[in-house]
Structure formats: C-alpha cells, structure tokens
Amino acid sequence: MNQNMNNYCQISIEKIFLSISNKFFFKNLNIKFLPTGISVIIGPNGSGKTLLLKIIAGIIKVDSGIVNIENNNKIRVGYSPQNIVFLRRNVYENLSYVLKTNGFKKKQIAPIIDSFLKDFKIYGKRNSSARSLSGGLAQYLSFIRAIILKPNLLILDEPCSNLDSKFKKKIEEYLVNEKKQKKIILVTHDIFQAKRLADEIILFNDGQIIEKNRTDKFLNSKQTLVRRFLQDNLL
C-alpha cells in the first residue's frame, strides 16, 4: 500500500442482521471497504444505503453481527446526514459547539471556524441563524460541521443533492484532495459524481450488495442489475 499507513481505516461488516418493524432488512450482510480513498454507495431509494451509513457511524445498533473499524490512530468520525438538525444558534455557534464538546479551548475556536468559513466561501453567513439557511446552504454547513474536527473517517449521505454547481465543486475538490488523509464513504444518487470521485463503487438493492468493485471494473460490469442501473441513470 503506497499510502501512509497512519491514514488507513479498515472497515469490515460481518454477518450483520438488522430487523425493522419485525422484518429483517439486512440478512447476513458482509462488506469490507477499501482502507483508503473514496467508497461510493449507490442504489435505488429504500435499498439500505442510509441504514448502512448509520450502522458504520454507530447511530444504529444491529441485531447481531460485527462492525469492525481499525485504524493506527484514534478513530475520529465526521458524519453528514440527509436529515440535518442544527442548534437554535447562528452558523458560528453551531460549529463552535462541535469544537467545544471535543475539548478545544475558546481561543482556538474562532481561528478554526473562520478559516473553514473563508475556505468554503460562506464567511458572510457567520452570524446567520443556522436554522434559517436555505436547503442548499444548510447541507453545505452540515458538510463543514462534519469535517471541522478533521476526521479520519468521513461518512456522507447525499452531501451535494441540494447544492448549486459552485458549492458541489468545492465539496468534490475537498474530497479528492483529502482522500489520502482519510477514509471517505459517500452515498449519492448522482452516478456522474460517483464516476468522478469513487475509488470503488458499491451497488445496493433490497438490503443486499449487488456488486462491489473498483470504479473502472464496476462501470464495465457484465452483471445484469448493474448494467440496468447504469443504463437507467447514465442516459
């Protein structure tokens, strides 16, 4: 492996069972992600993509099975969900809360937040109410909140679905630049985004993995469900 071993993050899911409303959604699910780079999960609505992210992030507990995350350093998880919730405070204070609860001193916090807001071109929203932001800006702020602690595992659920091209490009540039420094798992409905970003692509359907492969091999797969999904979403 050419990457710095301090940056690797081996995530494996073994024999996972998860029931919802007394019906099993995941049955004996097994998956091992690439230890570095960007893993993109695609699939129809309701296929289990978001559930899988929540399991990896530790938000949902499985009925049985093992979720194993190994790293040479302490695991720091950044998570940006589809359903975004902010404190009833401004943009700055929402980001400040994340840093305070993770032990940052008051004098450290303002320079960190201001640097991120300037880098991501929304410094002018610093004092705006987080809950009054448009859907796109709220999603953008959720992404910044997920990365402000510089996690080594970044989990993103449709991070660009409401964004204009300028903000989408900014996020994608960040992910490409950072993928050697952290493990990134991203769910998207945008197959073109998957092609641009992914080191590996995983197709999910009905709680099952249809195919998992390096991006070039995935896009040339002969598997019937993969070909059908690509044809439906690339045309």
PDB file of C-alpha atoms in Angstrom:
ATOM      1  CA  MET A   1       0.000   0.000   0.000  1.00  0.00           C
ATOM      2  CA  ASN A   2       1.537   3.292  -1.074  1.00  0.00           C
ATOM      3  CA  GLN A   3      -0.449   5.487   1.273  1.00  0.00           C
ATOM      4  CA  ASN A   4       0.815   6.383   4.708  1.00  0.00           C
ATOM      5  CA  MET A   5      -0.305   3.541   6.954  1.00  0.00           C
ATOM      6  CA  ASN A   6      -1.327   6.055   9.622  1.00  0.00           C
ATOM      7  CA  ASN A   7      -4.149   7.092   7.296  1.00  0.00           C
ATOM      8  CA  TYR A   8      -5.595   3.678   6.593  1.00  0.00           C
ATOM      9  CA  CYS A   9      -9.002   2.834   8.053  1.00  0.00           C
ATOM     10  CA  GLN A  10     -10.103  -0.759   7.623  1.00  0.00           C
ATOM     11  CA  ILE A  11     -13.875  -1.099   7.926  1.00  0.00           C
ATOM     12  CA  SER A  12     -15.435  -4.523   7.786  1.00  0.00           C
ATOM     13  CA  ILE A  13     -19.016  -5.595   8.400  1.00  0.00           C
ATOM     14  CA  GLU A  14     -19.509  -9.261   9.168  1.00  0.00           C
ATOM     15  CA  LYS A  15     -22.733 -11.262   9.318  1.00  0.00           C
ATOM     16  CA  ILE A  16     -24.940  -8.252  10.040  1.00  0.00           C
ATOM     17  CA  PHE A  17     -28.625  -8.794  10.781  1.00  0.00           C
ATOM     18  CA  LEU A  18     -30.945  -5.831  11.259  1.00  0.00           C
ATOM     19  CA  SER A  19     -34.719  -6.017  11.641  1.00  0.00           C
ATOM     20  CA  ILE A  20     -37.118  -3.114  11.132  1.00  0.00           C
ATOM     21  CA  SER A  21     -40.759  -3.430  12.220  1.00  0.00           C
ATOM     22  CA  ASN A  22     -40.133  -7.123  12.978  1.00  0.00           C
ATOM     23  CA  LYS A  23     -38.888  -7.783   9.449  1.00  0.00           C
ATOM     24  CA  PHE A  24     -35.240  -8.393   8.636  1.00  0.00           C
ATOM     25  CA  PHE A  25     -33.808  -5.723   6.359  1.00  0.00           C
ATOM     26  CA  PHE A  26     -30.194  -6.851   6.438  1.00  0.00           C
ATOM     27  CA  LYS A  27     -29.679 -10.603   6.475  1.00  0.00           C
ATOM     28  CA  ASN A  28     -26.120 -11.832   6.887  1.00  0.00           C
ATOM     29  CA  LEU A  29     -24.654  -8.719   5.258  1.00  0.00           C
ATOM     30  CA  ASN A  30     -20.889  -8.785   4.738  1.00  0.00           C
ATOM     31  CA  ILE A  31     -18.777  -5.978   3.317  1.00  0.00           C
ATOM     32  CA  LYS A  32     -15.158  -4.869   3.517  1.00  0.00           C
ATOM     33  CA  PHE A  33     -14.312  -1.395   2.269  1.00  0.00           C
ATOM     34  CA  LEU A  34     -11.079  -0.273   0.685  1.00  0.00           C
ATOM     35  CA  PRO A  35      -8.885   1.007   3.564  1.00  0.00           C
ATOM     36  CA  THR A  36      -8.212   4.358   1.887  1.00  0.00           C
ATOM     37  CA  GLY A  37      -9.805   6.573  -0.733  1.00  0.00           C
ATOM     38  CA  ILE A  38     -13.468   7.137  -1.550  1.00  0.00           C
ATOM     39  CA  SER A  39     -16.066   4.364  -1.441  1.00  0.00           C
ATOM     40  CA  VAL A  40     -19.318   5.410  -3.123  1.00  0.00           C
ATOM     41  CA  ILE A  41     -22.579   3.591  -2.392  1.00  0.00           C
ATOM     42  CA  ILE A  42     -25.353   3.810  -4.966  1.00  0.00           C
ATOM     43  CA  GLY A  43     -28.721   2.146  -5.364  1.00  0.00           C
ATOM     44  CA  PRO A  44     -32.485   2.740  -5.536  1.00  0.00           C
ATOM     45  CA  ASN A  45     -34.399   4.548  -2.798  1.00  0.00           C
ATOM     46  CA  GLY A  46     -35.043   2.285   0.163  1.00  0.00           C
ATOM     47  CA  SER A  47     -32.236  -0.095  -0.716  1.00  0.00           C
ATOM     48  CA  GLY A  48     -30.433   0.338   2.619  1.00  0.00           C
ATOM     49  CA  LYS A  49     -27.749   2.906   1.839  1.00  0.00           C
ATOM     50  CA  THR A  50     -28.596   5.319   4.645  1.00  0.00           C
ATOM     51  CA  LEU A  51     -29.104   2.490   7.134  1.00  0.00           C
ATOM     52  CA  LEU A  52     -25.648   1.171   6.344  1.00  0.00           C
ATOM     53  CA  LEU A  53     -24.071   4.590   6.926  1.00  0.00           C
ATOM     54  CA  LYS A  54     -25.841   4.913  10.266  1.00  0.00           C
ATOM     55  CA  ILE A  55     -24.569   1.482  11.304  1.00  0.00           C
ATOM     56  CA  ILE A  56     -20.985   2.424  10.433  1.00  0.00           C
ATOM     57  CA  ALA A  57     -21.354   5.758  12.242  1.00  0.00           C
ATOM     58  CA  GLY A  58     -22.635   3.943  15.344  1.00  0.00           C
ATOM     59  CA  ILE A  59     -26.053   5.610  15.256  1.00  0.00           C
ATOM     60  CA  ILE A  60     -27.990   2.371  14.693  1.00  0.00           C
ATOM     61  CA  LYS A  61     -27.194  -0.828  16.559  1.00  0.00           C
ATOM     62  CA  VAL A  62     -27.577  -4.090  14.680  1.00  0.00           C
ATOM     63  CA  ASP A  63     -29.436  -7.125  15.988  1.00  0.00           C
ATOM     64  CA  SER A  64     -26.340  -9.260  15.530  1.00  0.00           C
ATOM     65  CA  GLY A  65     -23.049  -9.261  13.698  1.00  0.00           C
ATOM     66  CA  ILE A  66     -19.816  -7.317  13.880  1.00  0.00           C
ATOM     67  CA  VAL A  67     -18.916  -3.785  12.786  1.00  0.00           C
ATOM     68  CA  ASN A  68     -15.153  -3.531  12.959  1.00  0.00           C
ATOM     69  CA  ILE A  69     -13.230  -0.293  12.347  1.00  0.00           C
ATOM     70  CA  GLU A  70      -9.453  -0.427  12.644  1.00  0.00           C
ATOM     71  CA  ASN A  71      -7.023   2.470  12.447  1.00  0.00           C
ATOM     72  CA  ASN A  72      -3.491   3.067  13.713  1.00  0.00           C
ATOM     73  CA  ASN A  73      -4.794   6.203  15.429  1.00  0.00           C
ATOM     74  CA  LYS A  74      -7.946   7.008  17.364  1.00  0.00           C
ATOM     75  CA  ILE A  75     -10.985   6.913  15.091  1.00  0.00           C
ATOM     76  CA  ARG A  76     -12.483  10.373  14.562  1.00  0.00           C
ATOM     77  CA  VAL A  77     -15.761  10.164  12.669  1.00  0.00           C
ATOM     78  CA  GLY A  78     -17.317  13.008  10.706  1.00  0.00           C
ATOM     79  CA  TYR A  79     -20.925  12.399   9.635  1.00  0.00           C
ATOM     80  CA  SER A  80     -23.237  14.493   7.485  1.00  0.00           C
ATOM     81  CA  PRO A  81     -26.771  13.010   7.366  1.00  0.00           C
ATOM     82  CA  GLN A  82     -29.640  13.596   4.959  1.00  0.00           C
ATOM     83  CA  ASN A  83     -31.876  14.910   7.744  1.00  0.00           C
ATOM     84  CA  ILE A  84     -29.980  17.894   9.107  1.00  0.00           C
ATOM     85  CA  VAL A  85     -30.578  19.315  12.584  1.00  0.00           C
ATOM     86  CA  PHE A  86     -28.934  22.491  13.872  1.00  0.00           C
ATOM     87  CA  LEU A  87     -28.975  24.187  17.246  1.00  0.00           C
ATOM     88  CA  ARG A  88     -31.132  27.319  17.559  1.00  0.00           C
ATOM     89  CA  ARG A  89     -27.996  29.408  17.157  1.00  0.00           C
ATOM     90  CA  ASN A  90     -26.058  31.058  14.394  1.00  0.00           C
ATOM     91  CA  VAL A  91     -23.642  29.370  11.985  1.00  0.00           C
ATOM     92  CA  TYR A  92     -20.584  30.237  14.066  1.00  0.00           C
ATOM     93  CA  GLU A  93     -22.092  28.902  17.303  1.00  0.00           C
ATOM     94  CA  ASN A  94     -23.187  25.640  15.672  1.00  0.00           C
ATOM     95  CA  LEU A  95     -19.624  24.992  14.573  1.00  0.00           C
ATOM     96  CA  SER A  96     -18.253  26.245  17.880  1.00  0.00           C
ATOM     97  CA  TYR A  97     -20.369  23.715  19.768  1.00  0.00           C
ATOM     98  CA  VAL A  98     -18.689  20.837  17.917  1.00  0.00           C
ATOM     99  CA  LEU A  99     -15.237  22.110  18.817  1.00  0.00           C
ATOM    100  CA  LYS A 100     -16.113  22.914  22.458  1.00  0.00           C
ATOM    101  CA  THR A 101     -17.546  19.457  23.089  1.00  0.00           C
ATOM    102  CA  ASN A 102     -14.336  17.961  21.735  1.00  0.00           C
ATOM    103  CA  GLY A 103     -12.065  19.820  24.121  1.00  0.00           C
ATOM    104  CA  PHE A 104     -10.959  22.843  22.116  1.00  0.00           C
ATOM    105  CA  LYS A 105     -10.131  25.984  24.085  1.00  0.00           C
ATOM    106  CA  LYS A 106     -12.041  29.206  23.453  1.00  0.00           C
ATOM    107  CA  LYS A 107      -9.028  30.981  21.951  1.00  0.00           C
ATOM    108  CA  GLN A 108      -8.528  28.115  19.461  1.00  0.00           C
ATOM    109  CA  ILE A 109     -12.088  28.023  18.195  1.00  0.00           C
ATOM    110  CA  ALA A 110     -12.558  31.320  16.312  1.00  0.00           C
ATOM    111  CA  PRO A 111      -9.483  30.932  14.053  1.00  0.00           C
ATOM    112  CA  ILE A 112     -10.504  27.383  13.114  1.00  0.00           C
ATOM    113  CA  ILE A 113     -14.100  28.309  12.274  1.00  0.00           C
ATOM    114  CA  ASP A 114     -13.175  31.479  10.401  1.00  0.00           C
ATOM    115  CA  SER A 115     -10.622  29.565   8.351  1.00  0.00           C
ATOM    116  CA  PHE A 116     -13.217  26.969   7.305  1.00  0.00           C
ATOM    117  CA  LEU A 117     -15.894  29.567   6.533  1.00  0.00           C
ATOM    118  CA  LYS A 118     -13.453  31.541   4.398  1.00  0.00           C
ATOM    119  CA  ASP A 119     -12.119  28.465   2.615  1.00  0.00           C
ATOM    120  CA  PHE A 120     -15.664  27.354   1.787  1.00  0.00           C
ATOM    121  CA  LYS A 121     -16.739  30.863   0.757  1.00  0.00           C
ATOM    122  CA  ILE A 122     -19.552  31.389   3.274  1.00  0.00           C
ATOM    123  CA  TYR A 123     -17.880  33.678   5.807  1.00  0.00           C
ATOM    124  CA  GLY A 124     -20.680  36.176   5.188  1.00  0.00           C
ATOM    125  CA  LYS A 125     -23.139  33.709   6.799  1.00  0.00           C
ATOM    126  CA  ARG A 126     -21.086  33.532  10.024  1.00  0.00           C
ATOM    127  CA  ASN A 127     -23.746  35.282  12.133  1.00  0.00           C
ATOM    128  CA  SER A 128     -26.813  33.986  10.294  1.00  0.00           C
ATOM    129  CA  SER A 129     -29.268  31.661  12.012  1.00  0.00           C
ATOM    130  CA  ALA A 130     -28.318  28.118  11.030  1.00  0.00           C
ATOM    131  CA  ARG A 131     -31.950  27.031  11.012  1.00  0.00           C
ATOM    132  CA  SER A 132     -32.946  29.813   8.590  1.00  0.00           C
ATOM    133  CA  LEU A 133     -30.475  28.775   5.896  1.00  0.00           C
ATOM    134  CA  SER A 134     -31.763  27.555   2.548  1.00  0.00           C
ATOM    135  CA  GLY A 135     -31.764  23.812   1.957  1.00  0.00           C
ATOM    136  CA  GLY A 136     -28.563  24.019  -0.049  1.00  0.00           C
ATOM    137  CA  LEU A 137     -26.689  26.182   2.462  1.00  0.00           C
ATOM    138  CA  ALA A 138     -27.886  24.003   5.341  1.00  0.00           C
ATOM    139  CA  GLN A 139     -26.474  20.970   3.563  1.00  0.00           C
ATOM    140  CA  TYR A 140     -23.223  22.838   2.913  1.00  0.00           C
ATOM    141  CA  LEU A 141     -22.936  23.832   6.581  1.00  0.00           C
ATOM    142  CA  SER A 142     -23.646  20.239   7.619  1.00  0.00           C
ATOM    143  CA  PHE A 143     -20.689  19.159   5.495  1.00  0.00           C
ATOM    144  CA  ILE A 144     -18.425  21.791   7.086  1.00  0.00           C
ATOM    145  CA  ARG A 145     -19.596  20.666  10.526  1.00  0.00           C
ATOM    146  CA  ALA A 146     -18.671  17.083   9.608  1.00  0.00           C
ATOM    147  CA  ILE A 147     -15.115  17.978   8.604  1.00  0.00           C
ATOM    148  CA  ILE A 148     -14.237  20.681  11.128  1.00  0.00           C
ATOM    149  CA  LEU A 149     -12.623  18.172  13.518  1.00  0.00           C
ATOM    150  CA  LYS A 150     -10.537  16.801  10.642  1.00  0.00           C
ATOM    151  CA  PRO A 151     -11.895  13.247  10.968  1.00  0.00           C
ATOM    152  CA  ASN A 152     -10.032  10.248   9.619  1.00  0.00           C
ATOM    153  CA  LEU A 153     -13.362   8.587   8.748  1.00  0.00           C
ATOM    154  CA  LEU A 154     -15.822  10.786   6.860  1.00  0.00           C
ATOM    155  CA  ILE A 155     -19.359   9.467   6.255  1.00  0.00           C
ATOM    156  CA  LEU A 156     -21.553  11.483   3.900  1.00  0.00           C
ATOM    157  CA  ASP A 157     -25.182  10.837   2.974  1.00  0.00           C
ATOM    158  CA  GLU A 158     -26.084  12.687  -0.245  1.00  0.00           C
ATOM    159  CA  PRO A 159     -23.868  15.687   0.640  1.00  0.00           C
ATOM    160  CA  CYS A 160     -24.472  17.514  -2.658  1.00  0.00           C
ATOM    161  CA  SER A 161     -28.105  16.729  -3.530  1.00  0.00           C
ATOM    162  CA  ASN A 162     -29.347  20.312  -2.931  1.00  0.00           C
ATOM    163  CA  LEU A 163     -26.213  22.231  -3.862  1.00  0.00           C
ATOM    164  CA  ASP A 164     -25.573  24.526  -6.796  1.00  0.00           C
ATOM    165  CA  SER A 165     -22.607  23.745  -9.027  1.00  0.00           C
ATOM    166  CA  LYS A 166     -20.253  26.147  -7.204  1.00  0.00           C
ATOM    167  CA  PHE A 167     -20.685  24.517  -3.789  1.00  0.00           C
ATOM    168  CA  LYS A 168     -20.779  20.995  -5.244  1.00  0.00           C
ATOM    169  CA  LYS A 169     -17.441  21.636  -6.949  1.00  0.00           C
ATOM    170  CA  LYS A 170     -15.979  22.943  -3.694  1.00  0.00           C
ATOM    171  CA  ILE A 171     -17.001  19.788  -1.807  1.00  0.00           C
ATOM    172  CA  GLU A 172     -15.766  17.475  -4.545  1.00  0.00           C
ATOM    173  CA  GLU A 173     -12.395  19.269  -4.669  1.00  0.00           C
ATOM    174  CA  TYR A 174     -12.075  18.878  -0.906  1.00  0.00           C
ATOM    175  CA  LEU A 175     -12.858  15.152  -1.067  1.00  0.00           C
ATOM    176  CA  VAL A 176     -10.371  14.482  -3.855  1.00  0.00           C
ATOM    177  CA  ASN A 177      -7.657  16.463  -2.049  1.00  0.00           C
ATOM    178  CA  GLU A 178      -8.324  14.753   1.280  1.00  0.00           C
ATOM    179  CA  LYS A 179      -8.893  11.151   0.250  1.00  0.00           C
ATOM    180  CA  LYS A 180      -5.300  10.142   1.022  1.00  0.00           C
ATOM    181  CA  GLN A 181      -5.640  11.641   4.510  1.00  0.00           C
ATOM    182  CA  LYS A 182      -8.923   9.997   5.490  1.00  0.00           C
ATOM    183  CA  LYS A 183     -11.333   7.228   4.575  1.00  0.00           C
ATOM    184  CA  ILE A 184     -14.462   8.578   2.892  1.00  0.00           C
ATOM    185  CA  ILE A 185     -17.747   6.714   2.447  1.00  0.00           C
ATOM    186  CA  LEU A 186     -20.328   8.575   0.390  1.00  0.00           C
ATOM    187  CA  VAL A 187     -23.892   7.821  -0.673  1.00  0.00           C
ATOM    188  CA  THR A 188     -25.110   9.524  -3.831  1.00  0.00           C
ATOM    189  CA  HIS A 189     -27.852   9.224  -6.424  1.00  0.00           C
ATOM    190  CA  ASP A 190     -25.600  11.032  -8.909  1.00  0.00           C
ATOM    191  CA  ILE A 191     -23.827   8.333 -10.919  1.00  0.00           C
ATOM    192  CA  PHE A 192     -21.733  11.016 -12.648  1.00  0.00           C
ATOM    193  CA  GLN A 193     -20.486  12.147  -9.252  1.00  0.00           C
ATOM    194  CA  ALA A 194     -19.727   8.534  -8.410  1.00  0.00           C
ATOM    195  CA  LYS A 195     -17.650   8.252 -11.598  1.00  0.00           C
ATOM    196  CA  ARG A 196     -15.764  11.466 -10.775  1.00  0.00           C
ATOM    197  CA  LEU A 197     -14.960  10.615  -7.159  1.00  0.00           C
ATOM    198  CA  ALA A 198     -15.059   6.903  -6.439  1.00  0.00           C
ATOM    199  CA  ASP A 199     -12.131   4.587  -5.966  1.00  0.00           C
ATOM    200  CA  GLU A 200     -14.700   1.824  -5.548  1.00  0.00           C
ATOM    201  CA  ILE A 201     -18.461   1.678  -6.138  1.00  0.00           C
ATOM    202  CA  ILE A 202     -20.948  -0.492  -4.254  1.00  0.00           C
ATOM    203  CA  LEU A 203     -24.431  -1.103  -5.675  1.00  0.00           C
ATOM    204  CA  PHE A 204     -27.065  -1.818  -3.048  1.00  0.00           C
ATOM    205  CA  ASN A 205     -30.547  -3.185  -3.633  1.00  0.00           C
ATOM    206  CA  ASP A 206     -33.100  -4.512  -1.114  1.00  0.00           C
ATOM    207  CA  GLY A 207     -30.516  -4.673   1.661  1.00  0.00           C
ATOM    208  CA  GLN A 208     -28.075  -6.683  -0.419  1.00  0.00           C
ATOM    209  CA  ILE A 209     -24.818  -5.905  -2.170  1.00  0.00           C
ATOM    210  CA  ILE A 210     -25.310  -6.480  -5.888  1.00  0.00           C
ATOM    211  CA  GLU A 211     -21.739  -5.604  -6.804  1.00  0.00           C
ATOM    212  CA  LYS A 212     -18.682  -4.031  -5.168  1.00  0.00           C
ATOM    213  CA  ASN A 213     -15.690  -3.239  -7.322  1.00  0.00           C
ATOM    214  CA  ARG A 214     -13.045  -0.723  -8.316  1.00  0.00           C
ATOM    215  CA  THR A 215     -14.694   2.057 -10.302  1.00  0.00           C
ATOM    216  CA  ASP A 216     -13.377   1.120 -13.740  1.00  0.00           C
ATOM    217  CA  LYS A 217     -14.335  -2.529 -13.279  1.00  0.00           C
ATOM    218  CA  PHE A 218     -17.740  -1.619 -11.853  1.00  0.00           C
ATOM    219  CA  LEU A 219     -18.592   0.618 -14.810  1.00  0.00           C
ATOM    220  CA  ASN A 220     -17.736  -2.232 -17.161  1.00  0.00           C
ATOM    221  CA  SER A 221     -19.533  -4.912 -15.171  1.00  0.00           C
ATOM    222  CA  LYS A 222     -21.491  -7.562 -17.047  1.00  0.00           C
ATOM    223  CA  GLN A 223     -23.812  -8.124 -14.074  1.00  0.00           C
ATOM    224  CA  THR A 224     -27.402  -7.650 -15.254  1.00  0.00           C
ATOM    225  CA  LEU A 225     -28.612  -5.475 -12.363  1.00  0.00           C
ATOM    226  CA  VAL A 226     -25.510  -3.281 -12.572  1.00  0.00           C
ATOM    227  CA  ARG A 227     -25.930  -2.770 -16.332  1.00  0.00           C
ATOM    228  CA  ARG A 228     -29.610  -1.948 -15.879  1.00  0.00           C
ATOM    229  CA  PHE A 229     -28.917   0.538 -13.072  1.00  0.00           C
ATOM    230  CA  LEU A 230     -26.166   2.265 -15.059  1.00  0.00           C
ATOM    231  CA  GLN A 231     -28.335   2.472 -18.189  1.00  0.00           C
ATOM    232  CA  ASP A 232     -31.229   3.951 -16.209  1.00  0.00           C
ATOM    233  CA  ASN A 233     -29.031   6.560 -14.519  1.00  0.00           C
ATOM    234  CA  LEU A 234     -26.467   7.459 -17.183  1.00  0.00           C
ATOM    235  CA  LEU A 235     -28.882   8.157 -20.011  1.00  0.00           C
TER     236      LEU A 235
END
